[in-house]
Every structure is written in structure tokens, then in C-alpha cells.
Coordinates of C-alpha atoms and ligand atoms in Angstrom, one line a residue:
M12 CA 87.1 129.0 109.5
K13 CA 85.2 128.6 106.2
T14 CA 86.4 125.2 105.0
G15 CA 86.2 123.4 101.7
F16 CA 86.8 119.7 101.1
I17 CA 88.3 118.0 98.0
G18 CA 88.3 114.2 97.6
L19 CA 85.1 112.6 98.8
G20 CA 86.4 109.0 98.8
A21 CA 86.1 106.2 101.4
M22 CA 87.9 108.5 103.9
G23 CA 87.0 112.0 102.6
M24 CA 83.2 111.6 102.6
H25 CA 83.2 110.8 106.4
M26 CA 85.8 113.5 107.1
A27 CA 83.7 116.1 105.3
R28 CA 80.6 115.1 107.2
N29 CA 82.5 115.6 110.5
L30 CA 83.5 119.1 109.4
Q31 CA 79.9 119.8 108.7
K32 CA 78.9 118.6 112.2
A33 CA 81.5 121.0 113.6
G34 CA 79.9 123.8 111.6
L35 CA 83.0 124.3 109.5
L36 CA 82.1 122.9 106.1
A37 CA 81.3 125.5 103.4
G38 CA 81.3 123.0 100.6
A39 CA 83.1 120.4 98.5
W40 CA 84.4 119.6 95.1
N41 CA 84.9 116.0 93.9
R42 CA 86.3 114.8 90.5
T43 CA 83.2 112.6 90.1
P44 CA 80.7 115.4 90.7
S45 CA 77.8 113.1 91.9
K46 CA 79.6 112.6 95.3
A47 CA 79.7 116.4 95.9
T48 CA 76.1 116.9 94.9
A49 CA 75.0 114.0 97.1
L50 CA 76.9 115.6 100.1
A51 CA 75.4 119.0 99.3
A52 CA 71.9 117.4 99.2
E53 CA 72.6 115.6 102.5
T54 CA 74.2 118.5 104.5
G55 CA 73.1 121.7 102.8
C56 CA 76.8 122.6 102.0
R57 CA 77.8 123.9 98.5
S58 CA 78.9 121.7 95.7
Y59 CA 81.6 123.6 93.8
D60 CA 82.2 123.3 90.1
S61 CA 86.0 123.3 90.3
P62 CA 88.9 123.3 92.8
A63 CA 89.5 127.0 91.8
A64 CA 85.9 128.0 92.6
L65 CA 86.3 126.3 96.0
A66 CA 89.6 128.0 96.6
A67 CA 88.2 131.4 95.8
D68 CA 85.5 130.9 98.5
C69 CA 87.3 129.2 101.4
D70 CA 89.8 130.1 104.1
A71 CA 90.9 126.5 104.7
I72 CA 91.0 123.7 102.1
V73 CA 91.2 120.0 103.1
L74 CA 92.4 117.5 100.5
C75 CA 92.0 113.8 100.7
V76 CA 92.9 112.4 97.2
S77 CA 94.8 109.3 96.2
A78 CA 98.4 109.8 95.3
D79 CA 101.3 112.2 94.8
T80 CA 100.4 113.2 91.2
D81 CA 96.8 113.8 92.3
V82 CA 97.8 116.1 95.2
L83 CA 100.1 118.1 92.9
A84 CA 97.4 118.4 90.2
V85 CA 94.8 119.6 92.7
V86 CA 97.3 122.1 94.3
A87 CA 98.2 123.4 90.8
E88 CA 94.5 124.1 90.2
L89 CA 94.1 125.7 93.6
C90 CA 97.0 128.0 92.9
T91 CA 95.0 129.6 90.0
A92 CA 92.5 131.1 92.4
I93 CA 93.6 130.8 96.1
R94 CA 93.6 133.9 98.2
A95 CA 96.7 134.9 100.1
G96 CA 96.5 133.9 103.7
S97 CA 94.5 130.7 103.0
L98 CA 95.6 127.4 104.4
V99 CA 95.7 124.0 102.6
I100 CA 95.6 120.9 104.7
D101 CA 96.5 117.7 102.8
C102 CA 95.3 114.5 104.5
S103 CA 96.3 112.2 101.5
T104 CA 99.2 109.8 102.0
V105 CA 102.0 110.9 99.7
S106 CA 105.8 111.3 99.9
A107 CA 107.5 113.9 102.1
G108 CA 109.0 115.3 98.9
T109 CA 105.6 115.9 97.4
A110 CA 104.5 117.7 100.6
R111 CA 107.5 120.0 100.4
H112 CA 106.9 120.6 96.7
A113 CA 103.2 121.5 97.4
A114 CA 104.2 123.8 100.3
G115 CA 106.6 125.6 98.0
S116 CA 104.0 126.2 95.3
L117 CA 101.5 127.5 97.9
A118 CA 104.0 129.7 99.6
A119 CA 104.5 131.5 96.3
H120 CA 100.9 132.6 96.6
G121 CA 101.2 133.6 100.3
C122 CA 99.4 130.5 101.5
A123 CA 100.4 127.8 104.0
F124 CA 100.4 124.1 103.4
L125 CA 100.3 121.4 106.1
D126 CA 100.9 117.7 105.3
C127 CA 98.4 116.0 107.6
P128 CA 98.2 112.3 106.7
V129 CA 95.8 110.2 108.8
S130 CA 95.6 106.8 110.4
G131 CA 92.7 104.9 111.8
G132 CA 90.9 103.6 108.7
V133 CA 87.4 104.3 107.4
E134 CA 86.1 103.7 110.9
G135 CA 88.4 106.4 112.3
A136 CA 87.3 108.8 109.6
R137 CA 83.6 108.0 110.3
D138 CA 84.0 108.4 114.1
A139 CA 86.3 111.4 114.0
T140 CA 88.9 109.4 115.9
L141 CA 91.7 109.6 113.4
A142 CA 95.3 110.0 114.4
I143 CA 96.6 113.0 112.4
M144 CA 100.3 113.6 112.0
C145 CA 101.2 117.0 110.8
G146 CA 104.2 118.7 109.1
G147 CA 104.6 122.4 108.3
D148 CA 104.7 125.8 109.9
A149 CA 103.8 125.8 113.6
A150 CA 101.7 128.9 113.3
A151 CA 99.7 127.4 110.4
F152 CA 99.3 124.2 112.6
G153 CA 97.8 126.4 115.3
S154 CA 95.3 127.9 112.9
A155 CA 94.4 124.5 111.5
R156 CA 93.7 123.0 114.9
P157 CA 89.9 123.4 114.9
V158 CA 89.6 121.8 111.5
L159 CA 91.9 118.9 112.5
A160 CA 90.1 118.4 115.8
A161 CA 86.8 118.0 114.0
M162 CA 88.2 115.0 112.1
G163 CA 90.6 113.3 114.5
R164 CA 91.2 112.6 118.2
T165 CA 95.0 112.5 118.2
V166 CA 96.4 115.5 116.4
V167 CA 100.2 116.0 116.6
H168 CA 102.6 118.5 115.0
L169 CA 105.8 116.6 114.3
G170 CA 108.0 119.3 112.7
P171 CA 108.5 121.1 109.3
S172 CA 107.0 120.2 105.9
G173 CA 107.2 116.5 105.1
F174 CA 107.5 115.3 108.7
G175 CA 103.8 114.3 108.8
Q176 CA 104.3 112.2 105.7
A177 CA 107.5 110.7 107.0
T178 CA 105.7 109.7 110.2
K179 CA 102.9 108.2 108.1
A180 CA 105.4 106.2 106.1
T181 CA 106.7 104.8 109.4
N182 CA 103.2 103.8 110.3
Q183 CA 102.7 102.1 106.9
I184 CA 105.7 99.9 107.4
M185 CA 104.3 98.7 110.7
C186 CA 100.9 98.1 109.1
A187 CA 102.6 95.9 106.4
G188 CA 104.3 93.7 109.0
I189 CA 101.2 93.5 111.2
I190 CA 98.7 92.6 108.4
Q191 CA 101.1 89.8 107.3
A192 CA 101.4 88.5 110.9
V193 CA 97.6 88.6 111.4
G194 CA 97.0 86.9 108.1
E195 CA 99.5 84.1 108.9
A196 CA 98.2 83.7 112.4
M197 CA 94.5 83.5 111.3
A198 CA 95.4 81.0 108.5
F199 CA 97.2 78.9 111.1
A200 CA 94.3 79.1 113.6
R201 CA 91.9 77.9 110.9
S202 CA 94.2 75.0 110.0
E203 CA 94.1 74.0 113.7
G204 CA 90.3 73.9 113.5
L205 CA 90.1 76.6 116.2
P206 CA 86.8 78.6 116.8
L207 CA 87.9 81.8 115.1
D208 CA 85.5 84.2 116.7
R209 CA 86.5 83.1 120.2
V210 CA 90.2 83.2 119.2
I211 CA 89.7 86.8 118.1
E212 CA 87.8 87.7 121.3
T213 CA 90.5 86.1 123.5
L214 CA 93.7 87.2 121.7
G215 CA 92.3 90.6 121.0
K216 CA 93.1 91.3 124.7
G217 CA 96.5 89.6 124.6
A218 CA 100.0 90.9 124.0
G219 CA 100.0 90.1 120.3
S220 CA 96.9 92.1 119.6
S221 CA 96.7 95.2 117.4
W222 CA 94.1 97.4 115.7
Y223 CA 94.4 95.2 112.7
F224 CA 93.9 92.0 114.6
V225 CA 90.8 93.3 116.4
N226 CA 89.2 95.0 113.4
R227 CA 90.4 92.9 110.4
A228 CA 90.8 89.3 111.7
P229 CA 87.0 89.1 111.6
F230 CA 87.2 89.8 107.9
M231 CA 89.6 86.9 107.6
A232 CA 87.4 84.6 109.6
R233 CA 84.5 85.4 107.2
E234 CA 86.8 85.4 104.1
H235 CA 85.1 88.6 103.1
F236 CA 87.2 91.7 102.6
P237 CA 85.0 94.8 101.9
A238 CA 86.9 97.9 100.8
G239 CA 88.3 99.6 103.9
F240 CA 92.0 100.3 103.1
R241 CA 92.5 99.1 99.6
V242 CA 95.4 96.9 98.6
R243 CA 96.2 99.3 95.8
L244 CA 96.5 102.2 98.2
H245 CA 98.8 100.4 100.6
Q246 CA 100.9 99.3 97.7
K247 CA 101.2 103.0 96.7
D248 CA 102.2 103.8 100.3
L249 CA 104.8 101.0 100.5
G250 CA 106.3 102.3 97.2
I251 CA 106.8 105.6 99.0
C252 CA 108.4 103.8 101.9
R253 CA 110.7 101.9 99.6
D254 CA 111.8 105.1 97.8
M255 CA 112.4 106.9 101.1
A256 CA 114.4 104.0 102.6
A257 CA 116.4 103.7 99.3
R258 CA 117.6 107.3 99.8
H259 CA 119.4 106.0 102.9
G260 CA 120.7 103.0 101.0
A261 CA 118.3 100.6 102.8
T262 CA 116.0 97.8 101.5
L263 CA 113.3 96.8 104.0
P264 CA 112.3 93.1 104.0
V265 CA 108.8 93.7 105.4
V266 CA 108.2 96.3 102.7
E267 CA 109.6 94.1 99.9
S268 CA 107.7 91.0 100.8
T269 CA 104.4 92.8 101.3
L270 CA 104.8 94.5 97.9
A271 CA 105.4 91.1 96.3
Q272 CA 102.2 89.7 97.9
Y273 CA 100.2 92.8 96.9
A274 CA 101.3 92.4 93.3
E275 CA 100.0 88.9 93.4
L276 CA 96.7 90.0 94.9
I277 CA 96.3 92.7 92.3
A278 CA 97.1 90.3 89.5
E279 CA 94.3 88.1 90.8
G280 CA 91.8 91.0 90.8
H281 CA 91.8 91.8 94.5
G282 CA 93.4 95.3 94.3
D283 CA 90.2 97.0 95.5
E284 CA 89.7 94.8 98.5
D285 CA 90.8 95.6 102.0
I286 CA 94.4 94.7 102.8
S287 CA 93.2 91.9 105.0
S288 CA 92.7 90.0 101.8
I289 CA 96.4 89.1 102.2
Y290 CA 94.8 86.2 104.1
R291 CA 93.9 84.7 100.7
L292 CA 97.6 84.1 100.2
K293 CA 98.4 83.0 103.7
S294 CA 95.6 80.4 103.8
R295 CA 97.1 78.8 100.6
L296 CA 100.2 78.1 102.7
F297 CA 98.1 75.5 104.4
D298 CA 96.2 74.4 101.3
D299 CA 99.1 73.4 99.1
G300 CA 101.4 71.8 101.6
G301 CA 103.6 74.9 102.0
E302 CA 104.4 75.3 98.3
S303 CA 103.2 78.9 98.1
E304 CA 105.7 81.7 98.7
A305 CA 103.3 84.1 100.6
Ligands
NAP411 P1 89.4 106.5 97.6 O1 88.2 106.0 98.2 O2 90.0 105.9 96.4 O3 89.1 108.1 97.2 C1 90.0 108.9 96.5 C2 89.4 110.2 96.3 O4 90.4 111.1 95.6 C3 88.1 110.3 95.5 O5 87.3 111.3 95.9 C4 88.7 110.6 94.1 O6 87.8 111.2 93.2 C5 89.8 111.6 94.5 N1 90.8 111.7 93.5 C6 91.7 110.8 93.1 N2 92.6 111.3 92.1 C7 92.2 112.6 91.9 C8 92.6 113.6 91.1 N3 93.7 113.5 90.2 N4 92.0 114.8 91.1 C9 90.9 115.0 91.9 N5 90.4 114.0 92.8 C10 91.1 112.9 92.7 O7 90.6 106.7 98.7 P2 90.5 106.8 100.3 O8 90.5 105.4 100.8 O9 89.5 107.8 100.6 O10 92.0 107.4 100.5 C11 92.3 108.7 100.3 C12 93.7 109.0 100.8 O11 93.8 108.7 102.2 C13 94.8 108.2 100.2 O12 96.0 108.9 100.0 C14 95.0 107.0 101.1 O13 96.3 106.5 101.1 C15 94.8 107.7 102.5 N6 94.3 106.9 103.6 C16 93.3 105.9 103.4 C17 92.9 105.1 104.5 C18 91.8 104.1 104.3 O14 91.7 103.2 105.2 N7 91.1 104.1 103.2 C19 93.5 105.3 105.7 C20 94.4 106.3 105.9 C21 94.8 107.1 104.8 P3 86.7 110.2 92.4 O15 85.5 110.1 93.4 O16 86.4 111.0 91.2 O17 87.4 108.9 92.2

């Protein structure tokens, strides 16, 4: 399947490389063109001038852009040139409603759309071990399997359009609670004077462990939070979760408290750090005698 990639960010660049390793990548387009020309120089794939040029040349198109409006803007451009029978696979994290809207726009051009958000971080994207949760037509999912298998290890079809995104929203609520718990626990461990690396090694095998503890507690121990999953992006995801829960009349405390803390981090200029920087707020609980509200 001749595959084009759109959105060579922290995730997308790795995912495109894995498509190239699987012999599937025809080329890429990126809003900032230098990333696509760099990938082309590295892999020998094409660097397209526009989403339309990519759409006209590819059977499958993978998107990994930022937010709902970005997906809808790219899909609108694809619709100007896409060939009937093509398949669009969106790996961005957006709302289930946006997925259904994009699917409707592409169906009008005789094309399938799968919402395929991913989990596993930049490391999962690099190592092709992502968990990929898919919504959309079952036959389209069958056609997309080779493309998805090149980027992820766990690839599951959950149901119709929007079900992939609803599953991802479920995951993002869990991540919010876990990153808060890991941040609090690590700030507590430091306040007790514990040897943090050995604590991580030991508890990483315990019942309270998680991907975030194993992979992000070391960032907290070093108080260095290089961009992995940016605070701004998780804030965007939790906004989606808040809106989806509100449709059922629910307000979720984990979502609300995490959003409040992310607002504080962003106001302090940490919006592009990894979400483990929530540790900055948690450690203040011990610095100021419990005055902080983190
Ligand atoms: P990122 O590093 O900020 O990259 C975003 C990419 O989207 C860039 O290539 C950007 O182009 C492009 N883009 C944004 N708006 C666009 C628009 N309107 N038109 C065209 N291109 C646009 O983000 P990321 O970390 O790769 O995340 C991408 C998606 O995956 C997000 O939805 C995120 O929530 C999700 N995700 C991220 C992680 C993670 O750990 N990072 C994990 C799971 C899922 P430019 O290069 O021009 O800026």
C-alpha cells in the first residue's frame, strides 16, 4: 500500500520512519517543510509540496497532527485531491465527534477514514510498539492492518467511527491520575531523603508501578523534563475528556484537578515540557509547608 505521512512531529517522525522500514512509505508532507525534506534526504522518500499532492499520489494517508481543528483542516485539503477508494488513518488524539465528522467528509469522496489514536509515548513511536485503538469500518481496518502493524504492537479495532478516540480519552483520564500519583509519590520520597534511583528500581516491580512510574519517575528524580508528551497536548486531551463527560452530565475530579495544575505549569512557561513536570508543583507541597494547592 503506497502510504503518505502528514505531521512529522515528536511522534510522527518516528512513525514515518517505521513505515519506511516496512517498505510502505511513499513520502511525507509537513507544515514546516524542512522536516519533510530532512526525512526525504534520510530515507529517500518523497517530500510533497501539499496535502493535496500527497493525496493524489497515495493509497493510504496517515495523519499525526495536533488537535481537532488541525485534523479537520488537513482532511479538507485532502478532500480536494483524494482518489476514491483511498484510506485515511488519523493517529492524532482528537474528539470522537471530530473523527465522525472527518469520516463523513471522506465518505462523500468514496474514501474510508479510521480514527487510530495511539498510546506509548515517543519511545513507543520510535520502537514501533505503540498501542493503537481503532474506530471505523471493519473492512477498512482490515486494509489498514499492514500500515498499523508497522507502527504499533497492539492494534485493536474497537467499533465504529469515534470508538478509537473514545478509548484514547479513557486512557488519557488514567494517565492524568497516574502522573499526579507518581509526582506526589516522588516528591514524598525525596522529602524522606530516599535514594531515588533505587526506589524507582524497586517500586518499578511493585504493585503500584506503571509505565509512567518506570519511564517518567527518572525525569522527576533528575528534575529534568525533556519534551516527550507535552503538558499542552495532555491539556488538550483532558479538555476533550471534560467535554465528553459533560455530555453525560458528569464532572471528573481527576480531570479537573489535572487541568488546574497544567494551567499553572503553562502560566509558568512549562507547557512544552513533558507532563512529568507536574512534579514541580508536587515538590512545592513539601517546600512550603503544605500551602500549595497542587
Ligand atoms: P508535535 O510534536 O507538536 O507535532 C505536531 C505535528 O502536527 C507537527 O508536525 C506539526 O507541524 C503538525 N501540525 C500541527 N497543526 C497542523 C496543521 N494545522 N496543519 C498541518 N500540520 C499541523 O506533537 P506530537 O507529540 O507528535 O503529537 C501528535 C499527536 O499525537 C497529538 O494529537 C498528540 O496528542 C498525540 N500523541 C502524542 C503522544 C506523545 O507522547 N507525544 C503520545 C500519544 C499521542 P509543524 O512541524 O509545522 O509544527
